Amino acid sequence: MALKAGIVGLPNVGKSTLFNCLSSAKAQAANFPFCTIDAQMGQVSVPDERLTRLAEIVHPGRIVPAVCDIVDIAGLVKGASHGEGLGNQFLGNIRECDAIIHVLRCFDNGNIVHVDGSVNPVRDKEVIDTELQLKDLETVEARIKRVEKQANVGGDKMAKVELGLLTRYHEALSAGKSARTVELQNADEEAAAKQMFLLTTKPVLYVCNVDDASAKNGNAYVDAVREAIKDEDAQLLVISAQTEADIAELEDYDEKRMFLEDMGLEESGCDRLIKSIYALLNLQTFITAGPMEVKAWTYRRGWKAPQCAGVIHTDFEKGFIRAEVIKYEDYIKYGSEAAVREAGKLGVEGKDYVVQDGDIMHFRFNV
């Protein structure tokens, strides 16, 4: 399944540097606002050590990790909701993304210009929050005018559901809160919300871009951001984009590992970021393993076996018969599919089986 996350933030906070580390695509990074004008997309592999372990057993022709599309979106400024700077383009690009990676500058450097003249990540966060909320408020008000008559005069059931939700969205946005703070009460409201494409309903990962010395434990700027978002349904990650850029320059795996150890880090910030985005979107991975390939497949937490079969091919879901499931730990323990079968550890599951992260799946189907 396709996944797209957009990197956003004020100009000169390290968005493009981070994007370059994540992606094989190279966005221009320079010390002036609007250096990134057109949204640039790169594709990054989702780190998963399980694939390598399985490949050592199966010896496949190739390893195919799950992937995520990352979009580097032009820097936002105050007034973007009314078209200031590159506002209209910026907001349009966010609308197309599944999640937002909100980069905040949490480092001091007199050689890098800040668009507002000083470093204050909480203020920067509020600037972008306000612009997104104002744009959503505009969208909600226009939509209320369209559905009000249908709901009150025409008696349209879904129009009434939508109007009720729009009214609650309007109250939240008018109070300076994001639309994601409004709790959806039933499946009808969930369906209505999906059709509105509001910017502030998207899940957010705040990335605090720090200097090298703060990469492990953060700093006072990070503490301020953490306090500011404590009541939000959002995640926070501390990364030094410059450190990640240095790691990206190293080609040898052992050199990268030594670099991380010297920094006191267990894994790179980029790896942690992609894993965090997966968790933010409630995504998990099931695996297929055979002589041709060991491959990771992305699905939503809570999906059942037929839905996951449909990720591979729609015919698999239509003609689903059963799923043969091996737990990753059992595959590693016994060393082969045949040994797993012999030990009685291969599960045969039906349509109601809820797939678990790391399950090694083989689907039986008939169409």
GROMACS .gro file of C-alpha atoms in nm:
model
  367
    1MET     CA    1   0.000   0.000   0.000
    2ALA     CA    2   0.122   0.348  -0.088
    3LEU     CA    3   0.237   0.577   0.193
    4LYS     CA    4   0.337   0.942   0.158
    5ALA     CA    5   0.475   1.165   0.434
    6GLY     CA    6   0.542   1.534   0.381
    7ILE     CA    7   0.829   1.721   0.548
    8VAL     CA    8   0.712   2.069   0.648
    9GLY     CA    9   0.847   2.361   0.849
   10LEU     CA   10   0.953   2.723   0.827
   11PRO     CA   11   1.236   2.809   0.586
   12ASN     CA   12   1.589   2.720   0.700
   13VAL     CA   13   1.499   2.472   0.974
   14GLY     CA   14   1.676   2.174   0.808
   15LYS     CA   15   1.392   2.019   0.605
   16SER     CA   16   1.589   1.968   0.286
   17THR     CA   17   1.898   1.846   0.470
   18LEU     CA   18   1.682   1.583   0.640
   19PHE     CA   19   1.514   1.494   0.311
   20ASN     CA   20   1.854   1.443   0.145
   21CYS     CA   21   1.952   1.203   0.423
   22LEU     CA   22   1.631   1.005   0.389
   23SER     CA   23   1.613   0.987   0.015
   24SER     CA   24   1.836   0.913  -0.279
   25ALA     CA   25   1.686   1.226  -0.437
   26LYS     CA   26   1.879   1.544  -0.362
   27ALA     CA   27   1.684   1.858  -0.275
   28GLN     CA   28   1.875   2.187  -0.293
   29ALA     CA   29   1.984   2.302   0.054
   30ALA     CA   30   2.087   2.665   0.092
   31ASN     CA   31   2.082   2.949   0.341
   32PHE     CA   32   1.787   3.153   0.214
   33PRO     CA   33   1.406   3.124   0.231
   34PHE     CA   34   1.216   2.933  -0.041
   35CYS     CA   35   1.525   2.747  -0.155
   36THR     CA   36   1.284   2.454  -0.199
   37ILE     CA   37   1.016   2.581  -0.439
   38ASP     CA   38   0.876   2.267  -0.597
   39ALA     CA   39   0.787   1.972  -0.376
   40GLN     CA   40   1.042   1.698  -0.434
   41MET     CA   41   0.973   1.332  -0.373
   42GLY     CA   42   1.208   1.053  -0.280
   43GLN     CA   43   1.152   0.693  -0.185
   44VAL     CA   44   1.309   0.541   0.124
   45SER     CA   45   1.324   0.180   0.240
   46VAL     CA   46   1.168   0.098   0.575
   47PRO     CA   47   1.445  -0.048   0.797
   48ASP     CA   48   1.363  -0.404   0.905
   49GLU     CA   49   1.639  -0.628   1.039
   50ARG     CA   50   1.405  -0.930   1.018
   51LEU     CA   51   1.437  -0.939   0.639
   52THR     CA   52   1.813  -0.981   0.660
   53ARG     CA   53   1.784  -1.260   0.919
   54LEU     CA   54   1.530  -1.445   0.704
   55ALA     CA   55   1.744  -1.403   0.393
   56GLU     CA   56   2.034  -1.573   0.571
   57ILE     CA   57   1.808  -1.879   0.606
   58VAL     CA   58   1.616  -1.872   0.277
   59HIS     CA   59   1.892  -1.742   0.045
   60PRO     CA   60   1.646  -1.562  -0.184
   61GLY     CA   61   1.720  -1.399  -0.516
   62ARG     CA   62   1.651  -1.058  -0.362
   63ILE     CA   63   1.533  -0.876  -0.052
   64VAL     CA   64   1.245  -0.631  -0.101
   65PRO     CA   65   1.179  -0.397   0.194
   66ALA     CA   66   0.866  -0.190   0.239
   67VAL     CA   67   0.900   0.165   0.108
   68CYS     CA   68   0.773   0.509   0.201
   69ASP     CA   69   0.747   0.818  -0.021
   70ILE     CA   70   0.891   1.130   0.141
   71VAL     CA   71   0.800   1.473   0.005
   72ASP     CA   72   1.010   1.782   0.072
   73ILE     CA   73   0.756   2.067   0.075
   74ALA     CA   74   0.843   2.435   0.033
   75GLY     CA   75   0.899   2.634   0.354
   76LEU     CA   76   0.592   2.802   0.501
   77VAL     CA   77   0.563   3.161   0.627
   78LYS     CA   78   0.301   3.356   0.820
   79GLY     CA   79   0.007   3.436   0.591
   80ALA     CA   80   0.035   3.116   0.384
   81SER     CA   81  -0.335   3.043   0.437
   82HIS     CA   82  -0.402   3.357   0.231
   83GLY     CA   83  -0.140   3.277  -0.032
   84GLU     CA   84   0.164   3.453   0.119
   85GLY     CA   85   0.504   3.319   0.014
   86LEU     CA   86   0.439   2.983  -0.151
   87GLY     CA   87   0.136   2.920   0.069
   88ASN     CA   88  -0.114   2.786  -0.183
   89GLN     CA   89   0.137   2.541  -0.327
   90PHE     CA   90   0.255   2.438   0.019
   91LEU     CA   91  -0.097   2.368   0.147
   92GLY     CA   92  -0.191   2.178  -0.167
   93ASN     CA   93   0.110   1.949  -0.127
   94ILE     CA   94   0.024   1.877   0.238
   95ARG     CA   95  -0.330   1.778   0.138
   96GLU     CA   96  -0.189   1.492  -0.071
   97CYS     CA   97   0.014   1.342   0.217
   98ASP     CA   98  -0.088   1.075   0.469
   99ALA     CA   99   0.121   1.219   0.752
  100ILE     CA  100   0.316   1.534   0.835
  101ILE     CA  101   0.680   1.541   0.947
  102HIS     CA  102   0.700   1.883   1.111
  103VAL     CA  103   1.064   1.991   1.141
  104LEU     CA  104   1.144   2.246   1.414
  105ARG     CA  105   1.475   2.426   1.447
  106CYS     CA  106   1.615   2.350   1.793
  107PHE     CA  107   1.975   2.468   1.749
  108ASP     CA  108   2.165   2.796   1.756
  109ASN     CA  109   2.383   2.892   1.461
  110GLY     CA  110   2.452   3.254   1.374
  111ASN     CA  111   2.555   3.155   1.022
  112ILE     CA  112   2.210   3.017   0.934
  113VAL     CA  113   1.943   3.284   0.897
  114HIS     CA  114   1.610   3.232   1.075
  115VAL     CA  115   1.316   3.378   0.887
  116ASP     CA  116   1.186   3.544   1.206
  117GLY     CA  117   1.525   3.656   1.334
  118SER     CA  118   1.553   3.429   1.640
  119VAL     CA  119   1.533   3.063   1.738
  120ASN     CA  120   1.203   2.972   1.904
  121PRO     CA  121   1.066   2.631   1.800
  122VAL     CA  122   0.739   2.669   1.994
  123ARG     CA  123   0.664   2.995   1.814
  124ASP     CA  124   0.757   2.834   1.481
  125LYS     CA  125   0.523   2.544   1.553
  126GLU     CA  126   0.240   2.782   1.632
  127VAL     CA  127   0.295   2.974   1.307
  128ILE     CA  128   0.242   2.660   1.099
  129ASP     CA  129  -0.039   2.531   1.320
  130THR     CA  130  -0.222   2.863   1.282
  131GLU     CA  131  -0.185   2.872   0.904
  132LEU     CA  132  -0.313   2.514   0.866
  133GLN     CA  133  -0.601   2.582   1.105
  134LEU     CA  134  -0.701   2.901   0.921
  135LYS     CA  135  -0.705   2.715   0.589
  136ASP     CA  136  -0.915   2.437   0.740
  137LEU     CA  137  -1.152   2.693   0.893
  138GLU     CA  138  -1.200   2.844   0.548
  139THR     CA  139  -1.270   2.497   0.405
  140VAL     CA  140  -1.514   2.409   0.685
  141GLU     CA  141  -1.710   2.734   0.655
  142ALA     CA  142  -1.751   2.689   0.280
  143ARG     CA  143  -1.861   2.328   0.329
  144ILE     CA  144  -2.115   2.420   0.598
  145LYS     CA  145  -2.285   2.655   0.353
  146ARG     CA  146  -2.312   2.371   0.098
  147VAL     CA  147  -2.455   2.102   0.327
  148GLU     CA  148  -2.670   2.312   0.562
  149LYS     CA  149  -2.968   2.323   0.326
  150GLN     CA  150  -2.944   1.951   0.245
  151ALA     CA  151  -2.937   1.865   0.615
  152ASN     CA  152  -3.210   2.099   0.737
  153VAL     CA  153  -3.446   2.106   0.439
  154GLY     CA  154  -3.377   1.797   0.232
  155GLY     CA  155  -3.352   1.558   0.526
  156ASP     CA  156  -3.039   1.392   0.386
  157LYS     CA  157  -2.910   1.160   0.663
  158MET     CA  158  -2.541   1.181   0.568
  159ALA     CA  159  -2.572   1.557   0.523
  160LYS     CA  160  -2.691   1.580   0.885
  161VAL     CA  161  -2.395   1.370   1.000
  162GLU     CA  162  -2.157   1.587   0.803
  163LEU     CA  163  -2.311   1.911   0.931
  164GLY     CA  164  -2.282   1.796   1.292
  165LEU     CA  165  -1.915   1.707   1.242
  166LEU     CA  166  -1.844   2.030   1.054
  167THR     CA  167  -1.998   2.227   1.340
  168ARG     CA  168  -1.765   2.060   1.592
  169TYR     CA  169  -1.468   2.114   1.361
  170HIS     CA  170  -1.563   2.482   1.334
  171GLU     CA  171  -1.572   2.519   1.713
  172ALA     CA  172  -1.230   2.358   1.754
  173LEU     CA  173  -1.061   2.550   1.473
  174SER     CA  174  -1.212   2.881   1.589
  175ALA     CA  175  -1.058   2.813   1.931
  176GLY     CA  176  -0.714   2.764   1.778
  177LYS     CA  177  -0.721   2.384   1.799
  178SER     CA  178  -0.648   2.139   1.518
  179ALA     CA  179  -0.928   1.929   1.369
  180ARG     CA  180  -0.759   1.610   1.493
  181THR     CA  181  -0.862   1.708   1.848
  182VAL     CA  182  -1.227   1.640   1.755
  183GLU     CA  183  -1.319   1.281   1.840
  184LEU     CA  184  -1.517   1.094   1.574
  185GLN     CA  185  -1.820   0.925   1.728
  186ASN     CA  186  -1.912   0.656   1.475
  187ALA     CA  187  -1.838   0.502   1.135
  188ASP     CA  188  -2.055   0.758   0.953
  189GLU     CA  189  -1.850   1.043   1.095
  190GLU     CA  190  -1.528   0.861   1.003
  191ALA     CA  191  -1.653   0.830   0.644
  192ALA     CA  192  -1.755   1.196   0.636
  193ALA     CA  193  -1.419   1.310   0.776
  194LYS     CA  194  -1.228   1.127   0.503
  195GLN     CA  195  -1.417   1.321   0.236
  196MET     CA  196  -1.321   1.660   0.384
  197PHE     CA  197  -0.942   1.627   0.337
  198LEU     CA  198  -0.868   1.872   0.618
  199LEU     CA  199  -0.503   1.954   0.676
  200THR     CA  200  -0.511   1.941   1.056
  201THR     CA  201  -0.667   1.594   1.075
  202LYS     CA  202  -0.342   1.443   0.949
  203PRO     CA  203  -0.120   1.272   1.208
  204VAL     CA  204   0.195   1.469   1.298
  205LEU     CA  205   0.547   1.370   1.394
  206TYR     CA  206   0.742   1.664   1.536
  207VAL     CA  207   1.113   1.639   1.451
  208CYS     CA  208   1.336   1.856   1.668
  209ASN     CA  209   1.646   1.931   1.460
  210VAL     CA  210   1.930   1.979   1.708
  211ASP     CA  211   2.308   2.028   1.697
  212ASP     CA  212   2.544   1.730   1.717
  213ALA     CA  213   2.597   1.766   2.093
  214SER     CA  214   2.221   1.740   2.159
  215ALA     CA  215   2.152   1.444   1.929
  216LYS     CA  216   2.129   1.192   2.214
  217ASN     CA  217   1.958   1.378   2.498
  218GLY     CA  218   1.803   1.686   2.338
  219ASN     CA  219   1.824   2.038   2.485
  220ALA     CA  220   1.614   2.318   2.634
  221TYR     CA  221   1.449   2.388   2.298
  222VAL     CA  222   1.337   2.023   2.278
  223ASP     CA  223   1.204   2.038   2.633
  224ALA     CA  224   0.996   2.344   2.540
  225VAL     CA  225   0.847   2.165   2.236
  226ARG     CA  226   0.772   1.855   2.441
  227GLU     CA  227   0.581   2.068   2.692
  228ALA     CA  228   0.394   2.250   2.413
  229ILE     CA  229   0.265   1.929   2.253
  230LYS     CA  230   0.192   1.728   2.569
  231ASP     CA  231  -0.185   1.745   2.511
  232GLU     CA  232  -0.163   1.665   2.139
  233ASP     CA  233  -0.201   1.321   1.986
  234ALA     CA  234   0.143   1.349   1.825
  235GLN     CA  235   0.494   1.205   1.851
  236LEU     CA  236   0.827   1.380   1.900
  237LEU     CA  237   1.167   1.273   1.768
  238VAL     CA  238   1.508   1.432   1.828
  239ILE     CA  239   1.742   1.430   1.527
  240SER     CA  240   2.054   1.614   1.422
  241ALA     CA  241   2.006   1.659   1.048
  242GLN     CA  242   2.373   1.752   1.010
  243THR     CA  243   2.478   1.434   1.190
  244GLU     CA  244   2.249   1.234   0.962
  245ALA     CA  245   2.409   1.405   0.662
  246ASP     CA  246   2.753   1.297   0.787
  247ILE     CA  247   2.629   0.939   0.833
  248ALA     CA  248   2.481   0.939   0.482
  249GLU     CA  249   2.826   1.021   0.341
  250LEU     CA  250   2.967   0.695   0.481
  251GLU     CA  251   2.933   0.395   0.251
  252ASP     CA  252   3.074   0.124   0.479
  253TYR     CA  253   2.826  -0.029   0.727
  254ASP     CA  254   3.091  -0.075   0.998
  255GLU     CA  255   3.196   0.288   0.966
  256LYS     CA  256   2.835   0.399   1.012
  257ARG     CA  257   2.800   0.174   1.316
  258MET     CA  258   3.119   0.315   1.472
  259PHE     CA  259   3.001   0.670   1.401
  260LEU     CA  260   2.672   0.604   1.579
  261GLU     CA  261   2.848   0.444   1.876
  262ASP     CA  262   3.074   0.747   1.908
  263MET     CA  263   2.760   0.965   1.917
  264GLY     CA  264   2.605   0.739   2.182
  265LEU     CA  265   2.324   0.634   1.944
  266GLU     CA  266   2.195   0.283   1.879
  267GLU     CA  267   2.050   0.357   1.535
  268SER     CA  268   2.039   0.648   1.294
  269GLY     CA  269   1.778   0.918   1.329
  270CYS     CA  270   1.653   0.846   0.979
  271ASP     CA  271   1.579   0.485   1.070
  272ARG     CA  272   1.400   0.598   1.385
  273LEU     CA  273   1.203   0.855   1.185
  274ILE     CA  274   1.068   0.605   0.932
  275LYS     CA  275   0.975   0.360   1.208
  276SER     CA  276   0.798   0.643   1.391
  277ILE     CA  277   0.597   0.735   1.082
  278TYR     CA  278   0.486   0.372   1.051
  279ALA     CA  279   0.375   0.367   1.413
  280LEU     CA  280   0.203   0.705   1.373
  281LEU     CA  281  -0.006   0.572   1.084
  282ASN     CA  282  -0.085   0.243   1.263
  283LEU     CA  283   0.109   0.048   1.002
  284GLN     CA  284   0.269  -0.294   1.042
  285THR     CA  285   0.451  -0.544   0.822
  286PHE     CA  286   0.386  -0.902   0.718
  287ILE     CA  287   0.646  -1.097   0.521
  288THR     CA  288   0.656  -1.345   0.236
  289ALA     CA  289   0.967  -1.562   0.212
  290GLY     CA  290   1.077  -1.796  -0.066
  291PRO     CA  291   1.363  -1.871  -0.306
  292MET     CA  292   1.269  -1.580  -0.534
  293GLU     CA  293   1.250  -1.311  -0.268
  294VAL     CA  294   1.201  -1.216   0.094
  295LYS     CA  295   0.956  -0.928   0.086
  296ALA     CA  296   0.793  -0.695   0.338
  297TRP     CA  297   0.431  -0.589   0.285
  298THR     CA  298   0.264  -0.296   0.459
  299TYR     CA  299  -0.082  -0.322   0.614
  300ARG     CA  300  -0.291  -0.140   0.875
  301ARG     CA  301  -0.286  -0.271   1.231
  302GLY     CA  302  -0.598  -0.479   1.294
  303TRP     CA  303  -0.644  -0.601   0.935
  304LYS     CA  304  -0.756  -0.958   0.886
  305ALA     CA  305  -0.596  -1.219   0.662
  306PRO     CA  306  -0.810  -1.156   0.347
  307GLN     CA  307  -0.736  -0.780   0.358
  308CYS     CA  308  -0.364  -0.848   0.384
  309ALA     CA  309  -0.389  -1.097   0.097
  310GLY     CA  310  -0.539  -0.814  -0.108
  311VAL     CA  311  -0.224  -0.608  -0.052
  312ILE     CA  312  -0.039  -0.860  -0.269
  313HIS     CA  313  -0.316  -0.890  -0.531
  314THR     CA  314  -0.688  -0.822  -0.534
  315ASP     CA  315  -0.751  -1.177  -0.660
  316PHE     CA  316  -0.593  -1.312  -0.340
  317GLU     CA  317  -0.857  -1.134  -0.135
  318LYS     CA  318  -1.149  -1.220  -0.364
  319GLY     CA  319  -1.068  -1.590  -0.371
  320PHE     CA  320  -0.922  -1.621  -0.021
  321ILE     CA  321  -0.935  -1.974   0.121
  322ARG     CA  322  -0.688  -1.972   0.409
  323ALA     CA  323  -0.355  -1.835   0.524
  324GLU     CA  324  -0.057  -2.040   0.635
  325VAL     CA  325   0.121  -1.842   0.907
  326ILE     CA  326   0.465  -1.882   1.063
  327LYS     CA  327   0.570  -1.656   1.347
  328TYR     CA  328   0.901  -1.483   1.278
  329GLU     CA  329   1.054  -1.611   1.603
  330ASP     CA  330   0.963  -1.970   1.511
  331TYR     CA  331   1.116  -1.937   1.163
  332ILE     CA  332   1.442  -1.815   1.317
  333LYS     CA  333   1.435  -2.081   1.591
  334TYR     CA  334   1.372  -2.382   1.367
  335GLY     CA  335   1.569  -2.260   1.065
  336SER     CA  336   1.339  -2.357   0.778
  337GLU     CA  337   0.975  -2.380   0.678
  338ALA     CA  338   0.998  -2.758   0.670
  339ALA     CA  339   1.131  -2.768   1.026
  340VAL     CA  340   0.855  -2.534   1.142
  341ARG     CA  341   0.593  -2.765   0.988
  342GLU     CA  342   0.753  -3.068   1.147
  343ALA     CA  343   0.745  -2.897   1.488
  344GLY     CA  344   0.375  -2.824   1.444
  345LYS     CA  345   0.431  -2.449   1.458
  346LEU     CA  346   0.273  -2.359   1.122
  347GLY     CA  347  -0.071  -2.209   1.176
  348VAL     CA  348  -0.359  -2.249   0.931
  349GLU     CA  349  -0.585  -1.946   0.968
  350GLY     CA  350  -0.920  -1.844   0.823
  351LYS     CA  351  -1.092  -1.519   0.730
  352ASP     CA  352  -1.115  -1.388   1.087
  353TYR     CA  353  -0.745  -1.413   1.165
  354VAL     CA  354  -0.599  -1.074   1.264
  355VAL     CA  355  -0.252  -1.055   1.112
  356GLN     CA  356   0.033  -0.975   1.353
  357ASP     CA  357   0.343  -0.770   1.284
  358GLY     CA  358   0.621  -0.991   1.145
  359ASP     CA  359   0.394  -1.281   1.046
  360ILE     CA  360   0.537  -1.483   0.757
  361MET     CA  361   0.238  -1.551   0.535
  362HIS     CA  362   0.144  -1.784   0.251
  363PHE     CA  363  -0.204  -1.733   0.109
  364ARG     CA  364  -0.420  -2.004  -0.050
  365PHE     CA  365  -0.685  -1.872  -0.287
  366ASN     CA  366  -0.907  -1.973  -0.576
  367VAL     CA  367  -1.056  -1.746  -0.843
   0.00000   0.00000   0.00000
